[in-house]
Short mmCIF file of C-alpha atoms in Angstrom, two decimals:
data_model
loop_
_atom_site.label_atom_id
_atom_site.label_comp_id
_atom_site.label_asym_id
_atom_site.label_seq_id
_atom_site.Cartn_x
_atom_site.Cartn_y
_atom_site.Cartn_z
CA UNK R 1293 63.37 112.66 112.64
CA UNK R 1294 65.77 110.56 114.57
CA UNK R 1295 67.26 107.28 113.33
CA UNK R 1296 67.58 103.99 115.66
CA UNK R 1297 70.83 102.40 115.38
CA UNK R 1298 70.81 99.23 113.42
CA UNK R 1299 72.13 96.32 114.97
CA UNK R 1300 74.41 93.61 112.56
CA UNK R 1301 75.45 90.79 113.46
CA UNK R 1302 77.81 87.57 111.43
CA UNK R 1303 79.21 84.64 111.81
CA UNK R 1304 82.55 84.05 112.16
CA UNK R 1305 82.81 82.44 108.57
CA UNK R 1306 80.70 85.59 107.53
CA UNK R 1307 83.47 87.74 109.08
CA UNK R 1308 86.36 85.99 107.96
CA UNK R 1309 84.83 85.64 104.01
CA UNK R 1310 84.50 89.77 104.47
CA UNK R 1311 87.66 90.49 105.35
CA UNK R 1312 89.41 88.33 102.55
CA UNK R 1313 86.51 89.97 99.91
CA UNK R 1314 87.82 93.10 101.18
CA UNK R 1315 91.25 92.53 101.27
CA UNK R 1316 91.32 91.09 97.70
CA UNK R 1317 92.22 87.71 99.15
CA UNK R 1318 95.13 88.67 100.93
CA UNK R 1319 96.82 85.96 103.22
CA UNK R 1320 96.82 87.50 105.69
CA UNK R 1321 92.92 88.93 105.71
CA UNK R 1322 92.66 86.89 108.99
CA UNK R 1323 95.47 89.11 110.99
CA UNK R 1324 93.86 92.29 110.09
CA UNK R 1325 91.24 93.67 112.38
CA UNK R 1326 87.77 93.84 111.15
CA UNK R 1327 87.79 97.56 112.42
CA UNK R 1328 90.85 98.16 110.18
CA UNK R 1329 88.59 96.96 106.95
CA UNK R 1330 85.97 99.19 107.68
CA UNK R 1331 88.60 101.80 107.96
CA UNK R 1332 89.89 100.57 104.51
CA UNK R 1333 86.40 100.29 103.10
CA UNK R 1334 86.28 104.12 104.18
CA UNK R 1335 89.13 105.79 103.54
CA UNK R 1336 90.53 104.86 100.32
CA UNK R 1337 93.77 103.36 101.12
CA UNK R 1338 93.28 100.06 99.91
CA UNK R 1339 95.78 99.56 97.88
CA UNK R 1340 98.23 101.48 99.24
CA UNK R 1341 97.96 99.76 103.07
CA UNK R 1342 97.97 96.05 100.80
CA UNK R 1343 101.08 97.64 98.97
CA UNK R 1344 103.24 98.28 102.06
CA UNK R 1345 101.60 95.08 103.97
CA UNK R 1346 102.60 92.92 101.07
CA UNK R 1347 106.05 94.22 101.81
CA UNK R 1348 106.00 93.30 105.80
CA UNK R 1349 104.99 90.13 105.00
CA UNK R 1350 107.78 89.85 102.40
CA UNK R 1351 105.08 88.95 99.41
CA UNK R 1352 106.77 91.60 97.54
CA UNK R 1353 109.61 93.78 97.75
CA UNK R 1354 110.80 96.16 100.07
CA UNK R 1355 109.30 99.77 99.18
CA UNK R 1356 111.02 103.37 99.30
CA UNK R 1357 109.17 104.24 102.70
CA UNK R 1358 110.78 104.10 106.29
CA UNK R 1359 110.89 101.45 107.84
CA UNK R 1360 109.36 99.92 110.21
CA UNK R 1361 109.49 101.17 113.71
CA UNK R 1362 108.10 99.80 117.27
CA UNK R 1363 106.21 102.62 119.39
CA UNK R 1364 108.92 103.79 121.93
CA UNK R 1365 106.96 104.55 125.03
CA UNK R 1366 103.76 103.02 126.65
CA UNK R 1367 101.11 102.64 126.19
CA UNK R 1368 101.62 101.95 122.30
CA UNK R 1369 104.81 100.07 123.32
CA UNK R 1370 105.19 97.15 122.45
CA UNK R 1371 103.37 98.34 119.33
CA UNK R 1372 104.78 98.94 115.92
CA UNK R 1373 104.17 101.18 113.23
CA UNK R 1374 104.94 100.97 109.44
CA UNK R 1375 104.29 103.54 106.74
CA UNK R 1376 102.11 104.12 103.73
CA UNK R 1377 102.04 106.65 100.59
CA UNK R 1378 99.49 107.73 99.01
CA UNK R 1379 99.21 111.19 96.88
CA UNK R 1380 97.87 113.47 99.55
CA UNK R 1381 101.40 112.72 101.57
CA UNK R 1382 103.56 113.90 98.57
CA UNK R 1383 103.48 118.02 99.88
CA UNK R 1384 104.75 116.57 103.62
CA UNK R 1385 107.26 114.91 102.10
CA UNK R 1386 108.45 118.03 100.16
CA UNK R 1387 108.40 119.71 103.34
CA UNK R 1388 110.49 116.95 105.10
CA UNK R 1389 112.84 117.20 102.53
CA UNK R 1390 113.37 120.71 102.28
CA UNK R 1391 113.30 120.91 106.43
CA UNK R 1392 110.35 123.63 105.89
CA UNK R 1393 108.70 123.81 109.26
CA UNK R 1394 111.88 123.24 111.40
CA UNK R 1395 113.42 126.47 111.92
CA UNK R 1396 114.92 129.01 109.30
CA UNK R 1397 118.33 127.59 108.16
CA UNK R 1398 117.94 125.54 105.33
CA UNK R 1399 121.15 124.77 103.88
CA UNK R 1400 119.96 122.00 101.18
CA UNK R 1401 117.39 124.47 99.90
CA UNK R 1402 119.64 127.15 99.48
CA UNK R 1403 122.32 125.09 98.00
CA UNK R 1404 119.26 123.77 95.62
CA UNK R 1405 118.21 127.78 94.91
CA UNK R 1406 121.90 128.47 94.25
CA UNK R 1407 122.11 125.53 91.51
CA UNK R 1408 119.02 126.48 89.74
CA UNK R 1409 120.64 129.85 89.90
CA UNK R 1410 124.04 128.77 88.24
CA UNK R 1411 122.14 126.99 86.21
CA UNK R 1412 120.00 129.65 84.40
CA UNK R 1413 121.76 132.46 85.46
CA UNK R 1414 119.83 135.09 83.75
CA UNK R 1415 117.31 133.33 81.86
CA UNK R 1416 115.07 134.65 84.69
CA UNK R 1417 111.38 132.98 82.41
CA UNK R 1418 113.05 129.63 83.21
CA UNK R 1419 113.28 129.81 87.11
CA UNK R 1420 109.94 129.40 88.07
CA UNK R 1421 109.78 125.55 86.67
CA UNK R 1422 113.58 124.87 87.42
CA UNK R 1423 112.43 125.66 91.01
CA UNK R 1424 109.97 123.89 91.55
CA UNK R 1425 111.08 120.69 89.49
CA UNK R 1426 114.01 120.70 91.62
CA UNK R 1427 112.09 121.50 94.95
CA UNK R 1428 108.89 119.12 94.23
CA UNK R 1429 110.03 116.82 91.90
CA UNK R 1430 113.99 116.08 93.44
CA UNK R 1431 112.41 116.51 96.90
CA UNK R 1432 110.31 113.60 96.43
CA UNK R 1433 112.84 111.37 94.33
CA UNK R 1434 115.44 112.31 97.12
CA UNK R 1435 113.73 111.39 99.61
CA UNK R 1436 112.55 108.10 97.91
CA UNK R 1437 115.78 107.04 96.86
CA UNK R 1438 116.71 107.05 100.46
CA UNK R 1439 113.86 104.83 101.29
CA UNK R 1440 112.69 108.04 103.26
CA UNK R 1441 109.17 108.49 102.01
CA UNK R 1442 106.90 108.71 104.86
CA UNK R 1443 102.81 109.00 105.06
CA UNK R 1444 100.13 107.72 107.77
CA UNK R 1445 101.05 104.62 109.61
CA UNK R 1446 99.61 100.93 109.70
CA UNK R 1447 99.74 100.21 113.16
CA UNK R 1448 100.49 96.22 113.91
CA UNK R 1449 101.49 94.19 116.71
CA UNK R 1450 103.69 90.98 116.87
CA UNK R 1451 103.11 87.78 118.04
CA UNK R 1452 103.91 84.02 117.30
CA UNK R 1453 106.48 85.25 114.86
CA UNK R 1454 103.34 86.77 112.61
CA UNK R 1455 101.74 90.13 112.11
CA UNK R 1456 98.47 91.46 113.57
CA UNK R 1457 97.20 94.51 111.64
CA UNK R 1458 95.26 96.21 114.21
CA UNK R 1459 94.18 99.81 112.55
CA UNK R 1460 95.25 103.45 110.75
CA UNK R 1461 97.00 106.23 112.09
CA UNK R 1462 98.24 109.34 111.48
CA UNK R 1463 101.44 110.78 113.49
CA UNK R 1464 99.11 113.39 115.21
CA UNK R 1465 97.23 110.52 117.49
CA UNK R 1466 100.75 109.61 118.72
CA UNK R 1467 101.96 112.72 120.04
CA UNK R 1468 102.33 112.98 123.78
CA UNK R 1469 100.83 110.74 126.39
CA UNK R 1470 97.01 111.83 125.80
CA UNK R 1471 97.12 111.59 122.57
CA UNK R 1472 99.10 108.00 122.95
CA UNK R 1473 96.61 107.09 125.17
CA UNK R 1474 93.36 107.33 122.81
CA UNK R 1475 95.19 105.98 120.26
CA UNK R 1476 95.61 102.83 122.49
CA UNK R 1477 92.00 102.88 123.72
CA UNK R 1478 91.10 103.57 119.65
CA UNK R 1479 93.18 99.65 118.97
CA UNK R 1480 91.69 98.10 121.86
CA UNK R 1481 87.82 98.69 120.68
CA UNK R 1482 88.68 97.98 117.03
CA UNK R 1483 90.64 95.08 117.60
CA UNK R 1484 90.72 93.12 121.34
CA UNK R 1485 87.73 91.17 120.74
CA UNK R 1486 89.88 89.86 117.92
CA UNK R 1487 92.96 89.69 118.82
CA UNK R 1488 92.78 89.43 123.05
CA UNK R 1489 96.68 88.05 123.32
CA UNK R 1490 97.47 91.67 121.90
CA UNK R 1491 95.85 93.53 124.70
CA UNK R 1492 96.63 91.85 128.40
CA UNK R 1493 94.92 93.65 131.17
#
């Protein structure tokens, strides 16, 4: 059994009442891109993505996250992208902390292992907790307190001194010129119709 594709179709009012519905009323609903609230709709980040947009449009306060950066090379340049958290990002940013995947050295863990070691000396039943307290739990409220937190990306472009969301990222789709390259052709379906000033031929 095969199924036919379904085609929709809506208004612009239609479109712009779903996006604000979606959005919770943001104001802003009409400078994200419709294929960024089906990604929303999809993925649940809601409230995380409204969290850190809040933020860029200064509705709220700055959060602990990086901040936000423009893409540095074409064809994402003149691009930007700005971070969100959500709970499956908290084990990457143990691992950023704690420098686990770059190389052996690791003089902050160490230095953290020797502490819990001074510490509790002996008392060898209380290590396993200390540990990984002070591994998990500092490595996060370290890297926090240094506004260092870092997740997937909300990828936005800007223009006439405002903010176009155009879509969800993840580093991955960034890295190296093929992969920079779908990314770009992944914004331009979701969000040139929209948005055409973004994307000049």
């Amino acid at each position: 059994m095969s199924i036919s594709p379904v085609k929709v179709s809506w208004t612009l009012e239609q479109l712009a009442q779903l996006k604000s519905e979606v959005l919770l009323e943001a104001p802003y609903a009409s400078r994200v891109s419709f294929g960024m609230v089906i990604r929303l709709t999809t993925t649940g980040d809601l409230m995380p993505v409204l969290r850190e947009i809040d933020a860029l449009e200064g509705l709220k306060p700055k959060t602990t996250l990086k901040d936000p950066q423009p893409f540095k090379y074409p064809p994402l340049f003149p691009f930007w992208h700005a971070h969100y958290f959500t709970s499956r990002h908290i084990m990457r940013n143990v691992g950023e902390r704690w420098n686990i995947a770059r190389g052996p050295s690791n003089p902050d863990m160490l230095a953290a292992l020797s502490d819990v070691a001074t510490r509790f000396g002996h008392d060898f039943d209380m290590w396993p907790g200390a540990v990984a307290h002070r591994l998990f739990v500092g490595g996060i409220t370290e890297r926090a307190e240094a506004s260092r937190l870092t997740g997937d990306w909300i990828v936005f472009a800007k223009h006439g001194g405002q903010n176009y969301y155009l879509d969800l990222a993840q580093h991955e789709e960034a890295e190296g010129p093929d992969k920079s390259t779908a990314l770009m052709q992944k914004l331009r379906a979701g969000s040139a119709a929209e948005f055409p000033f973004l994307f000049p031929d």
